[in-house]
Amino acid sequence: MLVVDGRARKSYGSVAMSASRRMSGATVRPVQQEIDSFVLDVLPAQGGWREDEYLWLSDHSSQLIELTDGHLELLPMPTDEHQSILAFLYELFAAFVHGRGGKVLFAPLRLRIADGTFREPDLLLVRDAADARRGNRFWTGADVVVEVVSPDQPERDVVDKRRDYAGAGIPEYWIVDPRTAEVTVLTYRDGAYIEHGTFARGAQVESPLLPGLTVAVHSLFNAANV
């Protein structure tokens, strides 16, 4: 059983099994309509999602989903450009931190940054692989997070997540923007982010938290064309 708003409901699995038993001699469409109706009946309204409901849903979905103040936000499907840039960055960070005892992973992996708030950073990193904030189901913190700006809603990465990651005290936040071919590195100080630098083609991105880690901006954005 699934309990939502204090009411017991059948699980998705039980509805699907029940529907399958009636498939003989029935059309697919009525069964699909029954399942769709059940889903709409079970799901909380926007603004009313609890952590346990969000975790259950995102555990059973291939969609990247974030939770903020009871609201779900479905993230867009990554593009070839997005994934090429992300793969380049993952290899860069992994080569640097794994030999130094750290750990870097990539989405999908939930990051719980406050009560009722979960984000899905494109990359998240801890300098110590034994960091207690690493959890199997989700992390509760990170030393560095990276977002590749999505063209559908750039303010999500540039404004909203900047606020959220600062609120969580994440020490370093990289905003990688394919629209301008720039990387902005933010560092946490006195409760807010300050700009370490915005790096364009011809420059080298440097990490204040990871001395010695650099990346040529032109190489990063050219990765999408390889």
PDB file of C-alpha atoms in Angstrom:
ATOM      1  CA  MET A   1       0.000   0.000   0.000  1.00  0.00           C
ATOM      2  CA  LEU A   2       1.053   3.592  -0.618  1.00  0.00           C
ATOM      3  CA  VAL A   3      -0.049   6.192   1.933  1.00  0.00           C
ATOM      4  CA  VAL A   4      -0.589   9.721   0.626  1.00  0.00           C
ATOM      5  CA  ASP A   5      -2.118  12.466   2.778  1.00  0.00           C
ATOM      6  CA  GLY A   6      -2.965   9.878   5.401  1.00  0.00           C
ATOM      7  CA  ARG A   7      -5.043   7.743   3.036  1.00  0.00           C
ATOM      8  CA  ALA A   8      -4.068   4.210   2.057  1.00  0.00           C
ATOM      9  CA  ARG A   9      -3.934   3.574  -1.675  1.00  0.00           C
ATOM     10  CA  LYS A  10      -3.068   0.586  -3.804  1.00  0.00           C
ATOM     11  CA  SER A  11       0.479   0.624  -5.087  1.00  0.00           C
ATOM     12  CA  TYR A  12       1.226   1.250  -8.750  1.00  0.00           C
ATOM     13  CA  GLY A  13       2.385  -2.346  -8.998  1.00  0.00           C
ATOM     14  CA  SER A  14      -0.891  -3.786  -7.697  1.00  0.00           C
ATOM     15  CA  VAL A  15      -2.901  -1.662 -10.117  1.00  0.00           C
ATOM     16  CA  ALA A  16      -0.734  -2.777 -13.014  1.00  0.00           C
ATOM     17  CA  MET A  17      -1.095  -6.438 -12.017  1.00  0.00           C
ATOM     18  CA  SER A  18      -4.856  -6.080 -11.690  1.00  0.00           C
ATOM     19  CA  ALA A  19      -5.028  -4.407 -15.074  1.00  0.00           C
ATOM     20  CA  SER A  20      -2.950  -7.128 -16.707  1.00  0.00           C
ATOM     21  CA  ARG A  21      -5.381  -9.811 -15.505  1.00  0.00           C
ATOM     22  CA  ARG A  22      -8.171  -8.057 -17.401  1.00  0.00           C
ATOM     23  CA  MET A  23      -6.206  -7.630 -20.614  1.00  0.00           C
ATOM     24  CA  SER A  24      -7.729 -10.733 -22.174  1.00  0.00           C
ATOM     25  CA  GLY A  25     -10.590  -9.565 -24.378  1.00  0.00           C
ATOM     26  CA  ALA A  26     -10.084  -5.913 -23.370  1.00  0.00           C
ATOM     27  CA  THR A  27      -8.623  -3.048 -25.306  1.00  0.00           C
ATOM     28  CA  VAL A  28      -5.405  -1.423 -24.114  1.00  0.00           C
ATOM     29  CA  ARG A  29      -6.874   2.066 -23.982  1.00  0.00           C
ATOM     30  CA  PRO A  30      -9.408   1.518 -21.127  1.00  0.00           C
ATOM     31  CA  VAL A  31      -6.678  -0.121 -19.031  1.00  0.00           C
ATOM     32  CA  GLN A  32      -4.351   2.823 -19.672  1.00  0.00           C
ATOM     33  CA  GLN A  33      -7.133   5.245 -18.770  1.00  0.00           C
ATOM     34  CA  GLU A  34      -7.645   3.415 -15.469  1.00  0.00           C
ATOM     35  CA  ILE A  35      -3.950   3.611 -14.649  1.00  0.00           C
ATOM     36  CA  ASP A  36      -3.774   7.296 -15.641  1.00  0.00           C
ATOM     37  CA  SER A  37      -6.799   8.061 -13.474  1.00  0.00           C
ATOM     38  CA  PHE A  38      -5.256   6.236 -10.527  1.00  0.00           C
ATOM     39  CA  VAL A  39      -1.968   8.104 -10.886  1.00  0.00           C
ATOM     40  CA  LEU A  40      -3.733  11.468 -10.908  1.00  0.00           C
ATOM     41  CA  ASP A  41      -5.738  10.444  -7.835  1.00  0.00           C
ATOM     42  CA  VAL A  42      -2.658   9.381  -5.873  1.00  0.00           C
ATOM     43  CA  LEU A  43      -0.211  12.175  -6.622  1.00  0.00           C
ATOM     44  CA  PRO A  44      -0.203  15.193  -4.288  1.00  0.00           C
ATOM     45  CA  ALA A  45      -0.874  18.629  -5.720  1.00  0.00           C
ATOM     46  CA  GLN A  46       2.070  20.935  -6.407  1.00  0.00           C
ATOM     47  CA  GLY A  47       3.135  22.522  -3.147  1.00  0.00           C
ATOM     48  CA  GLY A  48       2.037  19.502  -1.159  1.00  0.00           C
ATOM     49  CA  TRP A  49       4.818  17.032  -1.821  1.00  0.00           C
ATOM     50  CA  ARG A  50       6.614  15.559   1.194  1.00  0.00           C
ATOM     51  CA  GLU A  51      10.135  14.162   1.175  1.00  0.00           C
ATOM     52  CA  ASP A  52       9.018  10.548   1.471  1.00  0.00           C
ATOM     53  CA  GLU A  53       6.631  10.949  -1.466  1.00  0.00           C
ATOM     54  CA  TYR A  54       9.277  12.648  -3.577  1.00  0.00           C
ATOM     55  CA  LEU A  55      11.851   9.964  -2.783  1.00  0.00           C
ATOM     56  CA  TRP A  56       9.380   7.208  -3.643  1.00  0.00           C
ATOM     57  CA  LEU A  57       8.486   8.840  -6.954  1.00  0.00           C
ATOM     58  CA  SER A  58      12.071   9.591  -7.992  1.00  0.00           C
ATOM     59  CA  ASP A  59      13.108   6.064  -6.959  1.00  0.00           C
ATOM     60  CA  HIS A  60      10.637   4.728  -9.518  1.00  0.00           C
ATOM     61  CA  SER A  61      11.226   7.154 -12.385  1.00  0.00           C
ATOM     62  CA  SER A  62      13.889   7.590 -15.037  1.00  0.00           C
ATOM     63  CA  GLN A  63      13.028  11.301 -15.142  1.00  0.00           C
ATOM     64  CA  LEU A  64      15.299  13.737 -13.319  1.00  0.00           C
ATOM     65  CA  ILE A  65      13.088  15.339 -10.666  1.00  0.00           C
ATOM     66  CA  GLU A  66      13.888  18.011  -8.083  1.00  0.00           C
ATOM     67  CA  LEU A  67      11.892  19.074  -5.019  1.00  0.00           C
ATOM     68  CA  THR A  68      11.653  22.579  -3.575  1.00  0.00           C
ATOM     69  CA  ASP A  69       9.084  23.777  -1.016  1.00  0.00           C
ATOM     70  CA  GLY A  70       6.701  20.958  -1.818  1.00  0.00           C
ATOM     71  CA  HIS A  71       6.925  21.555  -5.573  1.00  0.00           C
ATOM     72  CA  LEU A  72       8.295  19.086  -8.093  1.00  0.00           C
ATOM     73  CA  GLU A  73      10.369  20.258 -11.028  1.00  0.00           C
ATOM     74  CA  LEU A  74      10.977  17.885 -13.924  1.00  0.00           C
ATOM     75  CA  LEU A  75      14.312  18.571 -15.575  1.00  0.00           C
ATOM     76  CA  PRO A  76      14.696  18.474 -19.366  1.00  0.00           C
ATOM     77  CA  MET A  77      16.309  15.589 -21.192  1.00  0.00           C
ATOM     78  CA  PRO A  78      20.032  16.408 -21.597  1.00  0.00           C
ATOM     79  CA  THR A  79      21.223  17.254 -25.094  1.00  0.00           C
ATOM     80  CA  ASP A  80      24.275  15.902 -26.901  1.00  0.00           C
ATOM     81  CA  GLU A  81      26.081  19.184 -26.181  1.00  0.00           C
ATOM     82  CA  HIS A  82      25.186  19.033 -22.495  1.00  0.00           C
ATOM     83  CA  GLN A  83      26.340  15.442 -22.107  1.00  0.00           C
ATOM     84  CA  SER A  84      29.570  15.992 -24.050  1.00  0.00           C
ATOM     85  CA  ILE A  85      30.516  18.902 -21.783  1.00  0.00           C
ATOM     86  CA  LEU A  86      29.512  16.898 -18.717  1.00  0.00           C
ATOM     87  CA  ALA A  87      31.581  13.883 -19.791  1.00  0.00           C
ATOM     88  CA  PHE A  88      34.622  16.118 -20.335  1.00  0.00           C
ATOM     89  CA  LEU A  89      34.245  17.633 -16.863  1.00  0.00           C
ATOM     90  CA  TYR A  90      33.695  14.283 -15.175  1.00  0.00           C
ATOM     91  CA  GLU A  91      36.904  12.887 -16.653  1.00  0.00           C
ATOM     92  CA  LEU A  92      38.768  16.019 -15.609  1.00  0.00           C
ATOM     93  CA  PHE A  93      37.536  15.987 -12.004  1.00  0.00           C
ATOM     94  CA  ALA A  94      37.824  12.207 -11.655  1.00  0.00           C
ATOM     95  CA  ALA A  95      41.448  12.191 -12.825  1.00  0.00           C
ATOM     96  CA  PHE A  96      42.246  14.905 -10.290  1.00  0.00           C
ATOM     97  CA  VAL A  97      40.370  13.829  -7.150  1.00  0.00           C
ATOM     98  CA  HIS A  98      40.232  10.040  -7.259  1.00  0.00           C
ATOM     99  CA  GLY A  99      43.989   9.744  -6.827  1.00  0.00           C
ATOM    100  CA  ARG A 100      43.784  12.161  -3.906  1.00  0.00           C
ATOM    101  CA  GLY A 101      41.142  10.190  -2.027  1.00  0.00           C
ATOM    102  CA  GLY A 102      38.103  12.110  -3.251  1.00  0.00           C
ATOM    103  CA  LYS A 103      34.968  11.102  -5.107  1.00  0.00           C
ATOM    104  CA  VAL A 104      33.074  12.687  -7.996  1.00  0.00           C
ATOM    105  CA  LEU A 105      29.771  11.496  -9.448  1.00  0.00           C
ATOM    106  CA  PHE A 106      27.249  12.744 -11.950  1.00  0.00           C
ATOM    107  CA  ALA A 107      23.483  12.954 -12.331  1.00  0.00           C
ATOM    108  CA  PRO A 108      21.233  11.263 -11.594  1.00  0.00           C
ATOM    109  CA  LEU A 109      22.153  11.391  -7.914  1.00  0.00           C
ATOM    110  CA  ARG A 110      20.025  13.359  -5.475  1.00  0.00           C
ATOM    111  CA  LEU A 111      21.552  16.003  -3.243  1.00  0.00           C
ATOM    112  CA  ARG A 112      19.515  16.938  -0.167  1.00  0.00           C
ATOM    113  CA  ILE A 113      20.405  20.520   0.574  1.00  0.00           C
ATOM    114  CA  ALA A 114      17.695  21.383   3.122  1.00  0.00           C
ATOM    115  CA  ASP A 115      14.496  20.021   4.648  1.00  0.00           C
ATOM    116  CA  GLY A 116      12.183  19.404   1.724  1.00  0.00           C
ATOM    117  CA  THR A 117      14.711  20.455  -0.921  1.00  0.00           C
ATOM    118  CA  PHE A 118      16.515  18.067  -3.258  1.00  0.00           C
ATOM    119  CA  ARG A 119      18.569  19.028  -6.282  1.00  0.00           C
ATOM    120  CA  GLU A 120      20.180  16.941  -9.046  1.00  0.00           C
ATOM    121  CA  PRO A 121      23.553  18.584  -9.792  1.00  0.00           C
ATOM    122  CA  ASP A 122      25.188  17.601 -13.049  1.00  0.00           C
ATOM    123  CA  LEU A 123      28.347  16.844 -11.042  1.00  0.00           C
ATOM    124  CA  LEU A 124      28.970  16.664  -7.313  1.00  0.00           C
ATOM    125  CA  LEU A 125      32.263  16.088  -5.542  1.00  0.00           C
ATOM    126  CA  VAL A 126      33.709  15.476  -2.095  1.00  0.00           C
ATOM    127  CA  ARG A 127      37.424  15.695  -1.382  1.00  0.00           C
ATOM    128  CA  ASP A 128      37.261  12.700   0.962  1.00  0.00           C
ATOM    129  CA  ALA A 129      35.524   9.585  -0.356  1.00  0.00           C
ATOM    130  CA  ALA A 130      34.761   8.617   3.261  1.00  0.00           C
ATOM    131  CA  ASP A 131      32.815  11.859   3.772  1.00  0.00           C
ATOM    132  CA  ALA A 132      29.763  11.106   5.930  1.00  0.00           C
ATOM    133  CA  ARG A 133      27.596  13.223   3.653  1.00  0.00           C
ATOM    134  CA  ARG A 134      27.803  10.533   0.984  1.00  0.00           C
ATOM    135  CA  GLY A 135      24.738   8.349   1.204  1.00  0.00           C
ATOM    136  CA  ASN A 136      23.701   5.475  -0.995  1.00  0.00           C
ATOM    137  CA  ARG A 137      20.247   6.891  -1.682  1.00  0.00           C
ATOM    138  CA  PHE A 138      21.231  10.559  -1.718  1.00  0.00           C
ATOM    139  CA  TRP A 139      23.996  12.866  -0.523  1.00  0.00           C
ATOM    140  CA  THR A 140      23.463  15.489   2.161  1.00  0.00           C
ATOM    141  CA  GLY A 141      26.283  17.783   1.081  1.00  0.00           C
ATOM    142  CA  ALA A 142      29.231  18.232  -1.281  1.00  0.00           C
ATOM    143  CA  ASP A 143      32.393  20.290  -1.611  1.00  0.00           C
ATOM    144  CA  VAL A 144      31.895  21.200  -5.267  1.00  0.00           C
ATOM    145  CA  VAL A 145      28.805  21.130  -7.474  1.00  0.00           C
ATOM    146  CA  VAL A 146      28.694  21.808 -11.202  1.00  0.00           C
ATOM    147  CA  GLU A 147      25.731  22.688 -13.393  1.00  0.00           C
ATOM    148  CA  VAL A 148      25.719  22.886 -17.188  1.00  0.00           C
ATOM    149  CA  VAL A 149      23.145  25.569 -17.981  1.00  0.00           C
ATOM    150  CA  SER A 150      20.060  24.224 -19.753  1.00  0.00           C
ATOM    151  CA  PRO A 151      18.674  26.421 -22.525  1.00  0.00           C
ATOM    152  CA  ASP A 152      15.036  25.788 -21.564  1.00  0.00           C
ATOM    153  CA  GLN A 153      15.271  27.701 -18.280  1.00  0.00           C
ATOM    154  CA  PRO A 154      18.761  29.117 -17.640  1.00  0.00           C
ATOM    155  CA  GLU A 155      17.671  31.019 -14.524  1.00  0.00           C
ATOM    156  CA  ARG A 156      17.238  27.678 -12.761  1.00  0.00           C
ATOM    157  CA  ASP A 157      21.020  27.167 -12.794  1.00  0.00           C
ATOM    158  CA  VAL A 158      22.117  30.792 -12.740  1.00  0.00           C
ATOM    159  CA  VAL A 159      19.722  32.140 -10.085  1.00  0.00           C
ATOM    160  CA  ASP A 160      17.720  29.456  -8.271  1.00  0.00           C
ATOM    161  CA  LYS A 161      20.458  26.906  -7.723  1.00  0.00           C
ATOM    162  CA  ARG A 162      22.969  29.591  -6.881  1.00  0.00           C
ATOM    163  CA  ARG A 163      20.647  30.596  -4.039  1.00  0.00           C
ATOM    164  CA  ASP A 164      20.007  27.008  -2.967  1.00  0.00           C
ATOM    165  CA  TYR A 165      23.629  25.860  -3.015  1.00  0.00           C
ATOM    166  CA  ALA A 166      24.696  28.968  -1.109  1.00  0.00           C
ATOM    167  CA  GLY A 167      21.942  28.278   1.424  1.00  0.00           C
ATOM    168  CA  ALA A 168      23.383  24.788   1.870  1.00  0.00           C
ATOM    169  CA  GLY A 169      26.914  26.176   2.330  1.00  0.00           C
ATOM    170  CA  ILE A 170      28.369  24.312  -0.666  1.00  0.00           C
ATOM    171  CA  PRO A 171      31.945  25.684  -0.796  1.00  0.00           C
ATOM    172  CA  GLU A 172      32.276  25.913  -4.589  1.00  0.00           C
ATOM    173  CA  TYR A 173      29.777  26.121  -7.448  1.00  0.00           C
ATOM    174  CA  TRP A 174      30.660  26.023 -11.153  1.00  0.00           C
ATOM    175  CA  ILE A 175      28.140  27.394 -13.667  1.00  0.00           C
ATOM    176  CA  VAL A 176      29.050  26.166 -17.136  1.00  0.00           C
ATOM    177  CA  ASP A 177      27.133  28.137 -19.758  1.00  0.00           C
ATOM    178  CA  PRO A 178      27.210  26.849 -23.363  1.00  0.00           C
ATOM    179  CA  ARG A 179      25.236  29.907 -24.515  1.00  0.00           C
ATOM    180  CA  THR A 180      28.195  32.217 -23.877  1.00  0.00           C
ATOM    181  CA  ALA A 181      30.980  29.588 -23.745  1.00  0.00           C
ATOM    182  CA  GLU A 182      31.864  30.793 -20.248  1.00  0.00           C
ATOM    183  CA  VAL A 183      32.442  29.180 -16.871  1.00  0.00           C
ATOM    184  CA  THR A 184      31.667  31.075 -13.673  1.00  0.00           C
ATOM    185  CA  VAL A 185      33.269  29.791 -10.471  1.00  0.00           C
ATOM    186  CA  LEU A 186      31.618  30.865  -7.207  1.00  0.00           C
ATOM    187  CA  THR A 187      33.074  30.439  -3.732  1.00  0.00           C
ATOM    188  CA  TYR A 188      31.138  30.456  -0.464  1.00  0.00           C
ATOM    189  CA  ARG A 189      32.017  33.152   2.035  1.00  0.00           C
ATOM    190  CA  ASP A 190      30.066  34.645   4.964  1.00  0.00           C
ATOM    191  CA  GLY A 191      26.768  33.033   3.990  1.00  0.00           C
ATOM    192  CA  ALA A 192      26.813  33.887   0.282  1.00  0.00           C
ATOM    193  CA  TYR A 193      28.651  33.231  -2.955  1.00  0.00           C
ATOM    194  CA  ILE A 194      31.251  35.595  -4.285  1.00  0.00           C
ATOM    195  CA  GLU A 195      32.572  35.357  -7.816  1.00  0.00           C
ATOM    196  CA  HIS A 196      36.034  33.874  -8.068  1.00  0.00           C
ATOM    197  CA  GLY A 197      35.973  34.525 -11.787  1.00  0.00           C
ATOM    198  CA  THR A 198      34.180  34.147 -15.098  1.00  0.00           C
ATOM    199  CA  PHE A 199      36.357  32.433 -17.665  1.00  0.00           C
ATOM    200  CA  ALA A 200      35.909  32.653 -21.448  1.00  0.00           C
ATOM    201  CA  ARG A 201      37.664  31.038 -24.397  1.00  0.00           C
ATOM    202  CA  GLY A 202      41.397  31.588 -24.202  1.00  0.00           C
ATOM    203  CA  ALA A 203      41.371  31.415 -20.401  1.00  0.00           C
ATOM    204  CA  GLN A 204      42.055  28.647 -17.906  1.00  0.00           C
ATOM    205  CA  VAL A 205      39.419  27.858 -15.261  1.00  0.00           C
ATOM    206  CA  GLU A 206      40.973  27.469 -11.811  1.00  0.00           C
ATOM    207  CA  SER A 207      39.416  25.946  -8.706  1.00  0.00           C
ATOM    208  CA  PRO A 208      40.119  27.711  -5.397  1.00  0.00           C
ATOM    209  CA  LEU A 209      39.127  24.597  -3.459  1.00  0.00           C
ATOM    210  CA  LEU A 210      41.201  22.199  -5.569  1.00  0.00           C
ATOM    211  CA  PRO A 211      44.589  23.867  -6.116  1.00  0.00           C
ATOM    212  CA  GLY A 212      46.187  22.618  -9.288  1.00  0.00           C
ATOM    213  CA  LEU A 213      42.925  21.774 -11.040  1.00  0.00           C
ATOM    214  CA  THR A 214      42.652  23.787 -14.256  1.00  0.00           C
ATOM    215  CA  VAL A 215      40.767  23.421 -17.515  1.00  0.00           C
ATOM    216  CA  ALA A 216      41.128  25.293 -20.796  1.00  0.00           C
ATOM    217  CA  VAL A 217      37.765  26.832 -21.625  1.00  0.00           C
ATOM    218  CA  HIS A 218      38.156  26.282 -25.382  1.00  0.00           C
ATOM    219  CA  SER A 219      38.839  22.565 -24.803  1.00  0.00           C
ATOM    220  CA  LEU A 220      35.771  22.251 -22.605  1.00  0.00           C
ATOM    221  CA  PHE A 221      33.349  23.741 -25.093  1.00  0.00           C
ATOM    222  CA  ASN A 222      35.035  22.157 -28.106  1.00  0.00           C
ATOM    223  CA  ALA A 223      34.262  18.781 -26.515  1.00  0.00           C
ATOM    224  CA  ALA A 224      30.705  19.131 -27.776  1.00  0.00           C
ATOM    225  CA  ASN A 225      32.000  19.051 -31.365  1.00  0.00           C
ATOM    226  CA  VAL A 226      34.175  15.959 -31.051  1.00  0.00           C
TER     227      VAL A 226
END
